[in-house]
């Protein structure tokens, strides 16, 4: 084969896309019911947006970005995540002047140069929400609750766990970093090379290293929740209180620190034990400093992103719901003179929202009915010379194997029969 798709990328084919539509449409419906409106941002932004927005010492910026020079020499990057671009747009469009809070969702492709494996790709899709302008733990609670209901709605009742943690404000993190580095330094021989580097640059990230020996060492490390400042402690307790009061099940997991620099206070992940090591299907948290860091006014914010590929994989495992492209009506026509009348009926039905299949080559009735069966059409209509003469057609309900004779121009009766 001469042309092949790039490694780590994938086509989503008819037959698969119906499941994607179901998940995407449910997300739209649930997120909009919580007051989030869609914001579409470009796939390409200037590279510095991501360096500032995500942080220079993160995996994404260090080694995963698809960056290249534009024709004028300026550096561009294919978006590796959505938050930095949404914040850029929030500031550029002065949303902070328009309404006290702003709530956006986005969906679409992301690009990261990772080692491809099941549930991890170089081109993948996320849906994310960002909520600007509320300082309150209630805002964190509500987006966690919203995600929880979204997962219930697509049928992930027993397969998803909520893991929450707090990484506190700057004061909490500075105190904690010192304690963590003090604990890890004498044990650093046992840490992987990457974690040894992180000890000097971003020690919190050592806690979410996937390496077994690093994990063993961090099991007994000091817990960040013991180092929270008073304000951060109050914030975290309020979140927990609300989740308890609303009976949302969660686990406090002190190893969740998230890979991106911008998080403050609340961090969380939605995980599953059914996808092997790619176990996070959604992740997020609060990022109170990012808007200001990117040049806007100080604005508290909270949000998350979910990974659609992993959700689709899990959905395939859990749901026996059948997804197929629907054909409501198949119109069979026999003889050249019947084609135009058949097309007229097809147009009427399509204008009324029905999906209609009609051949454009003259075919035998046998082969047309075979096709109707293959498409699993709900109804079949047959127009031959006889029907044209009598002005009546036979409409067959394929599921019930019943039929009805209807006037060829009586669209009203036809629609009420097939509805
Ligand atoms: P991981 O620890 O698995 O690398 P991450 O912390 O890099 O995840 P985020 O940047 O928080 O992930 O992205 C949110 C979600 O997007 C993840 O929980 C995951 O479901 C999905 N995701 C991230 N990277 C990929 C990828 N390369 N391929 C498919 N899905 C991904
Ligand atoms: Mg990653």
Coordinates of C-alpha atoms and ligand atoms in Angstrom, one line a residue:
X1 CA 0.0 0.0 0.0
X2 CA 1.4 3.4 -1.0
X3 CA -0.3 5.6 1.5
X4 CA -0.8 4.8 5.2
X5 CA -2.1 6.7 8.2
X6 CA 0.6 8.1 10.5
X7 CA 1.6 5.8 13.5
X8 CA -0.5 6.5 16.6
X9 CA -3.4 8.0 14.6
X10 CA -6.6 6.3 13.7
X11 CA -9.7 6.7 11.5
X12 CA -13.1 6.4 13.1
X13 CA -15.1 4.3 10.7
X14 CA -18.8 4.1 9.9
X15 CA -20.0 1.3 12.2
X16 CA -17.8 2.8 15.0
X17 CA -18.8 6.4 14.7
X18 CA -22.4 5.8 15.9
X19 CA -21.1 5.0 19.3
X20 CA -19.0 8.2 19.3
X21 CA -22.0 10.2 18.3
X22 CA -24.0 8.7 21.2
X23 CA -21.2 9.5 23.7
X24 CA -20.6 13.0 22.3
X25 CA -24.3 13.8 22.1
X26 CA -24.9 12.7 25.7
X27 CA -21.9 14.8 26.8
X28 CA -23.3 17.9 25.0
X29 CA -26.8 17.3 26.5
X30 CA -25.5 16.8 30.1
X31 CA -22.9 19.6 30.1
X32 CA -25.4 22.0 28.5
X33 CA -28.0 21.1 31.2
X34 CA -25.4 22.4 33.7
X35 CA -25.0 25.7 31.8
X36 CA -21.8 24.9 29.9
X37 CA -21.8 26.4 26.3
X38 CA -19.6 25.1 23.5
X39 CA -16.4 27.1 22.7
X40 CA -14.6 26.1 19.6
X41 CA -10.9 26.9 19.6
X42 CA -8.3 26.3 16.9
X43 CA -6.3 23.1 16.7
X44 CA -3.2 25.2 16.0
X45 CA -1.9 27.9 18.4
X46 CA 1.4 29.7 18.9
X47 CA 3.8 27.4 20.9
X48 CA 4.3 29.8 23.8
X49 CA 0.7 29.5 24.8
X50 CA 1.3 25.8 25.7
X51 CA 4.8 26.4 27.2
X52 CA 3.3 29.0 29.6
X53 CA -0.1 27.4 30.0
X54 CA 1.0 23.8 30.6
X55 CA 4.5 24.4 32.1
X56 CA 8.0 23.9 30.9
X57 CA 8.8 20.9 33.1
X58 CA 5.8 18.8 32.2
X59 CA 5.9 15.6 30.0
X60 CA 3.8 17.4 27.4
X61 CA 6.0 20.4 26.9
X62 CA 9.3 18.5 27.4
X63 CA 8.7 15.7 24.9
X64 CA 5.2 15.3 23.5
X65 CA 4.4 18.4 21.5
X66 CA 4.1 18.5 17.7
X67 CA 5.7 21.9 17.1
X68 CA 6.9 23.3 13.8
X69 CA 7.9 26.7 12.3
X70 CA 5.3 28.7 10.3
X71 CA 6.5 30.2 7.1
X72 CA 7.5 33.4 8.8
X73 CA 9.6 31.5 11.3
X74 CA 7.2 31.7 14.3
X75 CA 6.7 28.5 16.2
X76 CA 3.3 26.8 16.1
X77 CA 2.0 23.7 18.0
X78 CA -0.8 21.3 17.4
X79 CA -2.9 21.5 20.6
X80 CA -1.9 18.8 23.1
X81 CA -4.8 19.7 25.4
X82 CA -7.6 22.2 25.6
X83 CA -7.3 24.3 28.7
X84 CA -4.5 26.7 27.5
X85 CA -6.3 27.5 24.3
X86 CA -9.6 28.1 26.2
X87 CA -7.8 30.4 28.6
X88 CA -6.2 32.3 25.7
X89 CA -9.7 32.8 24.2
X90 CA -11.3 33.7 27.5
X91 CA -8.8 36.5 27.9
X92 CA -8.7 37.6 24.3
X93 CA -12.5 37.9 24.1
X94 CA -12.7 39.6 27.6
X95 CA -15.3 37.1 28.9
X96 CA -14.4 38.2 32.4
X97 CA -16.0 41.6 31.6
X98 CA -19.2 40.1 30.3
X99 CA -20.5 37.8 32.9
X100 CA -19.5 37.0 36.6
X101 CA -18.8 33.4 35.7
X102 CA -18.1 31.7 32.3
X103 CA -18.7 28.0 31.6
X104 CA -17.4 26.4 28.4
X105 CA -17.0 23.0 27.0
X106 CA -15.0 22.0 23.9
X107 CA -14.4 18.8 22.0
X108 CA -12.0 17.6 19.4
X109 CA -8.7 16.2 18.5
X110 CA -5.5 16.6 20.5
X111 CA -1.9 15.6 19.5
X112 CA 0.9 14.3 21.7
X113 CA 4.0 12.4 20.6
X114 CA 3.7 9.4 22.9
X115 CA 4.5 5.7 22.6
X116 CA 1.3 4.4 21.0
X117 CA -0.4 1.5 22.8
X118 CA -4.0 0.5 23.7
X119 CA -5.7 3.6 25.0
X120 CA -2.8 5.8 24.2
X121 CA -2.4 7.5 20.9
X122 CA -0.7 10.4 19.2
X123 CA -3.9 11.7 17.7
X124 CA -6.8 11.4 20.2
X125 CA -10.0 13.2 21.2
X126 CA -11.0 14.9 24.3
X127 CA -14.1 16.6 25.6
X128 CA -13.4 19.2 28.3
X129 CA -15.2 21.8 30.5
X130 CA -13.8 24.9 32.0
X131 CA -15.5 27.0 34.6
X132 CA -14.1 30.5 35.2
X133 CA -14.9 32.9 38.0
X134 CA -15.8 30.8 41.1
X135 CA -13.5 30.4 44.0
X136 CA -15.9 28.0 45.7
X137 CA -15.3 24.3 46.4
X138 CA -19.0 24.0 45.3
X139 CA -17.9 24.7 41.8
X140 CA -15.4 21.8 42.0
X141 CA -18.1 19.6 43.5
X142 CA -20.5 20.4 40.7
X143 CA -18.2 19.5 37.9
X144 CA -17.3 16.2 39.6
X145 CA -21.0 15.6 40.1
X146 CA -21.7 16.5 36.4
X147 CA -19.1 14.0 35.2
X148 CA -20.4 11.4 37.5
X149 CA -23.9 11.7 36.0
X150 CA -22.5 11.8 32.5
X151 CA -20.8 8.4 33.2
X152 CA -24.0 7.0 34.7
X153 CA -25.9 8.1 31.7
X154 CA -23.7 6.3 29.2
X155 CA -23.9 3.2 31.4
X156 CA -20.6 3.2 33.4
X157 CA -22.5 2.6 36.7
X158 CA -20.1 0.2 38.5
X159 CA -17.0 0.6 36.4
X160 CA -15.8 4.1 37.3
X161 CA -14.2 5.4 40.5
X162 CA -13.7 9.0 41.5
X163 CA -10.3 9.8 43.0
X164 CA -9.8 13.2 44.6
X165 CA -7.0 15.0 46.3
X166 CA -5.9 18.5 47.1
X167 CA -2.5 19.9 46.2
X168 CA -3.3 23.1 48.1
X169 CA -2.3 26.6 47.4
X170 CA 1.3 27.8 46.9
X171 CA 2.1 27.9 50.6
X172 CA 0.9 24.4 51.1
X173 CA 2.8 23.1 48.1
X174 CA 6.1 24.9 49.1
X175 CA 5.9 23.3 52.6
X176 CA 5.1 19.9 51.1
X177 CA 7.8 20.0 48.5
X178 CA 10.4 20.5 51.1
X179 CA 9.1 17.6 53.2
X180 CA 8.8 15.4 50.0
X181 CA 12.4 16.2 48.8
X182 CA 13.7 15.6 52.3
X183 CA 12.0 12.2 52.4
X184 CA 13.1 11.2 48.8
X185 CA 16.7 12.4 48.7
X186 CA 18.1 9.6 50.9
X187 CA 16.1 7.1 48.7
X188 CA 16.9 8.5 45.3
X189 CA 19.1 5.6 44.2
X190 CA 15.9 3.6 43.9
X191 CA 14.1 6.2 41.8
X192 CA 14.1 6.0 37.9
X193 CA 16.2 8.5 36.0
X194 CA 13.2 10.7 35.2
X195 CA 12.2 10.9 38.8
X196 CA 15.8 11.8 39.8
X197 CA 15.5 14.8 37.5
X198 CA 12.1 15.7 38.8
X199 CA 13.5 15.7 42.3
X200 CA 15.2 19.0 41.3
X201 CA 12.5 20.4 39.0
X202 CA 9.0 19.1 39.8
X203 CA 9.1 16.7 42.8
X204 CA 5.3 16.4 43.1
X205 CA 5.3 14.6 39.7
X206 CA 7.3 11.7 41.3
X207 CA 4.1 10.7 43.0
X208 CA 2.4 9.7 39.8
X209 CA 5.3 7.9 38.2
X210 CA 4.1 4.6 36.8
X211 CA 7.4 2.8 37.5
X212 CA 7.0 0.0 40.1
X213 CA 10.1 0.8 42.1
X214 CA 9.3 4.5 42.3
X215 CA 5.8 3.6 43.5
X216 CA 7.2 1.4 46.3
X217 CA 9.3 4.3 47.5
X218 CA 6.5 6.8 47.4
X219 CA 4.0 4.6 49.2
X220 CA 5.1 5.9 52.6
X221 CA 6.0 9.4 51.5
X222 CA 4.5 12.3 53.4
X223 CA 0.9 13.1 52.3
X224 CA 0.2 16.4 50.9
X225 CA -3.2 16.6 52.7
X226 CA -1.1 16.8 56.0
X227 CA 0.6 20.0 54.7
X228 CA -2.5 22.0 53.6
X229 CA -2.6 25.6 54.7
X230 CA -5.7 26.5 56.7
X231 CA -7.5 28.0 53.7
X232 CA -6.7 25.0 51.5
X233 CA -7.9 22.6 54.3
X234 CA -11.2 24.5 54.5
X235 CA -11.6 24.3 50.8
X236 CA -10.9 20.6 50.5
X237 CA -13.2 19.8 53.5
X238 CA -16.0 21.7 51.9
X239 CA -15.6 19.7 48.7
X240 CA -15.7 16.5 50.6
X241 CA -18.7 17.6 52.6
X242 CA -20.7 18.5 49.5
X243 CA -19.9 15.1 47.8
X244 CA -20.9 13.3 51.0
X245 CA -24.2 15.2 51.3
X246 CA -25.0 14.5 47.7
X247 CA -24.0 10.8 48.1
X248 CA -21.4 10.9 45.3
X249 CA -18.9 8.1 46.0
X250 CA -15.2 9.1 46.0
X251 CA -11.8 8.0 47.3
X252 CA -9.2 10.4 48.6
X253 CA -6.0 9.4 46.9
X254 CA -2.9 11.4 48.0
X255 CA -0.9 10.1 44.9
X256 CA -3.0 12.2 42.5
X257 CA -1.1 15.3 41.6
X258 CA -1.9 15.7 37.9
X259 CA 0.8 16.2 35.2
X260 CA 0.2 19.8 34.4
X261 CA 1.7 22.8 36.2
X262 CA -1.4 24.8 36.4
X263 CA -3.3 23.0 39.1
X264 CA -4.1 24.4 42.6
X265 CA -6.3 23.0 45.4
X266 CA -8.6 20.3 44.1
X267 CA -7.4 17.6 41.7
X268 CA -9.3 14.6 40.6
X269 CA -9.3 11.6 38.2
X270 CA -12.0 9.2 37.1
X271 CA -10.5 5.8 36.8
X272 CA -11.5 2.3 35.7
X273 CA -9.9 -1.1 36.3
X274 CA -11.0 -2.4 33.0
X275 CA -8.6 -0.8 30.6
X276 CA -5.2 -2.1 31.9
X277 CA -2.6 0.6 32.7
X278 CA -4.4 3.3 30.7
X279 CA -6.8 3.6 33.6
X280 CA -7.7 7.3 33.7
X281 CA -10.7 8.2 31.6
X282 CA -11.1 11.8 32.8
X283 CA -9.0 14.1 34.8
X284 CA -9.1 17.7 36.1
X285 CA -8.9 20.1 38.9
X286 CA -8.8 23.7 40.0
X287 CA -6.3 26.2 38.4
X288 CA -6.6 29.5 40.1
X289 CA -3.4 31.1 38.8
X290 CA -3.5 30.2 35.1
X291 CA -5.6 33.1 33.8
X292 CA -3.3 35.6 35.4
X293 CA -0.2 33.8 34.4
X294 CA -1.4 34.0 30.8
X295 CA -1.9 37.7 31.0
X296 CA -5.6 38.1 32.2
X297 CA -6.9 39.4 35.5
X298 CA -6.7 37.1 38.5
X299 CA -9.6 34.6 37.9
X300 CA -10.2 31.4 39.8
X301 CA -11.1 28.4 37.5
X302 CA -11.8 24.7 37.6
X303 CA -12.2 22.1 34.9
X304 CA -11.5 18.7 33.4
X305 CA -10.9 16.8 30.2
X306 CA -12.1 13.3 29.4
X307 CA -10.4 11.0 26.9
X308 CA -12.9 9.8 24.3
X309 CA -10.9 6.9 22.9
X310 CA -10.6 5.3 26.4
X311 CA -14.3 5.9 27.0
X312 CA -15.3 4.3 23.7
X313 CA -13.1 1.3 24.5
X314 CA -14.8 0.9 27.9
X315 CA -18.2 1.4 26.4
X316 CA -17.5 -1.4 23.9
X317 CA -16.7 -3.7 26.8
X318 CA -19.7 -2.8 28.9
X319 CA -22.6 -2.1 26.6
X320 CA -24.5 -4.5 24.4
X321 CA -26.4 -1.5 23.0
X322 CA -26.4 -1.9 19.2
X323 CA -25.2 1.0 17.2
X324 CA -25.9 1.2 13.5
X325 CA -26.6 3.8 10.9
X326 CA -30.4 3.9 10.5
X327 CA -32.3 3.3 7.3
X328 CA -35.9 4.2 8.0
X329 CA -37.3 3.5 4.5
X330 CA -36.0 1.6 1.5
X331 CA -37.7 2.6 -1.8
X332 CA -37.6 0.0 -4.5
X333 CA -38.5 1.0 -8.1
X334 CA -39.0 -1.1 -11.1
X335 CA -39.0 0.4 -14.6
X336 CA -37.5 3.7 -15.8
X337 CA -40.7 5.6 -15.5
X338 CA -41.0 4.9 -11.7
X339 CA -37.7 6.5 -10.8
X340 CA -38.8 10.1 -10.7
X341 CA -42.0 9.4 -8.7
X342 CA -39.8 7.3 -6.3
X343 CA -37.4 10.2 -5.9
X344 CA -40.3 12.5 -5.1
X345 CA -41.5 10.3 -2.3
X346 CA -37.9 9.9 -1.1
X347 CA -37.5 13.7 -1.0
X348 CA -40.8 14.2 0.9
X349 CA -39.7 11.6 3.5
X350 CA -36.2 13.1 3.8
X351 CA -37.6 16.5 4.3
X352 CA -39.6 15.0 7.2
X353 CA -36.4 13.7 8.8
X354 CA -36.5 10.1 7.6
X355 CA -33.4 8.4 6.4
X356 CA -34.2 6.9 2.9
X357 CA -32.2 4.6 0.7
X358 CA -32.9 4.5 -3.0
X359 CA -30.8 2.9 -5.9
X360 CA -29.6 5.0 -8.7
X361 CA -29.0 2.1 -11.1
X362 CA -31.9 0.0 -12.4
X363 CA -31.9 -3.3 -10.4
X364 CA -34.1 -6.3 -10.2
X365 CA -36.7 -6.4 -7.4
X366 CA -35.0 -9.4 -5.9
X367 CA -31.7 -7.6 -5.5
X368 CA -33.4 -4.4 -4.2
X369 CA -35.2 -6.4 -1.5
X370 CA -32.0 -8.1 -0.6
X371 CA -30.4 -4.7 -0.1
X372 CA -33.3 -3.5 2.0
X373 CA -32.8 -6.5 4.3
X374 CA -29.1 -5.9 4.5
X375 CA -29.7 -2.3 5.5
X376 CA -32.2 -3.5 8.1
X377 CA -34.7 -0.9 6.7
X378 CA -37.7 -0.3 8.9
X379 CA -40.1 0.0 6.0
X380 CA -39.9 -0.9 2.3
X381 CA -41.9 0.8 -0.5
X382 CA -42.3 -0.8 -3.9
X383 CA -43.2 1.3 -7.0
X384 CA -43.6 -0.6 -10.3
X385 CA -45.6 0.2 -13.5
X386 CA -48.8 -1.2 -11.9
X387 CA -48.5 1.1 -8.8
X388 CA -47.9 4.0 -11.1
X389 CA -51.1 3.2 -13.0
X390 CA -53.3 2.6 -10.0
X391 CA -51.8 5.5 -8.0
X392 CA -51.4 3.3 -4.9
X393 CA -48.2 1.8 -3.4
X394 CA -47.6 -1.0 -1.0
X395 CA -45.7 0.0 2.2
X396 CA -44.3 -2.9 4.1
X397 CA -43.4 -2.8 7.8
X398 CA -40.3 -5.1 7.9
X399 CA -40.3 -5.7 11.6
X400 CA -44.0 -6.7 11.9
X401 CA -44.3 -8.2 8.3
X402 CA -47.5 -6.2 7.8
X403 CA -48.4 -4.1 4.8
X404 CA -50.6 -1.1 3.9
X405 CA -51.7 0.3 0.6
X406 CA -51.3 4.1 0.4
X407 CA -52.0 6.7 -2.3
X408 CA -48.8 7.6 -4.1
X409 CA -49.2 11.3 -3.3
X410 CA -50.7 10.9 0.1
X411 CA -47.5 11.8 2.1
X412 CA -49.6 12.5 5.2
X413 CA -50.9 8.9 5.4
X414 CA -47.4 7.6 4.5
X415 CA -45.7 9.5 7.3
X416 CA -48.3 8.6 9.9
X417 CA -48.0 4.9 8.9
X418 CA -44.2 4.8 9.2
X419 CA -43.9 7.1 12.3
Ligands
LIG1 P1 -1.9 9.8 31.3 O1 -1.4 9.8 32.7 O2 -2.7 8.6 31.0 O3 -0.8 10.1 30.3 P2 -2.6 12.6 31.3 O4 -2.4 13.0 32.7 O5 -1.5 12.9 30.3 O6 -2.9 11.0 31.2 P3 -4.6 14.6 30.7 O7 -3.7 15.5 30.1 O8 -5.1 14.9 32.0 O9 -4.0 13.1 30.7 O10 -5.8 14.3 29.7 C1 -7.1 13.9 30.2 C2 -7.6 12.6 29.6 O11 -7.3 12.5 28.3 C3 -6.8 11.4 30.2 O12 -7.4 11.0 31.5 C4 -7.0 10.3 29.2 O13 -8.3 9.7 29.3 C5 -7.0 11.1 27.9 N1 -5.6 11.0 27.3 C6 -4.5 11.7 27.6 N2 -3.5 11.4 26.8 C7 -4.0 10.5 25.9 C8 -3.5 9.8 24.8 N3 -2.2 9.9 24.4 N4 -4.3 8.9 24.1 C9 -5.6 8.8 24.4 N5 -6.2 9.4 25.5 C10 -5.4 10.3 26.2
LIG2 MG1 0.1 11.8 29.6

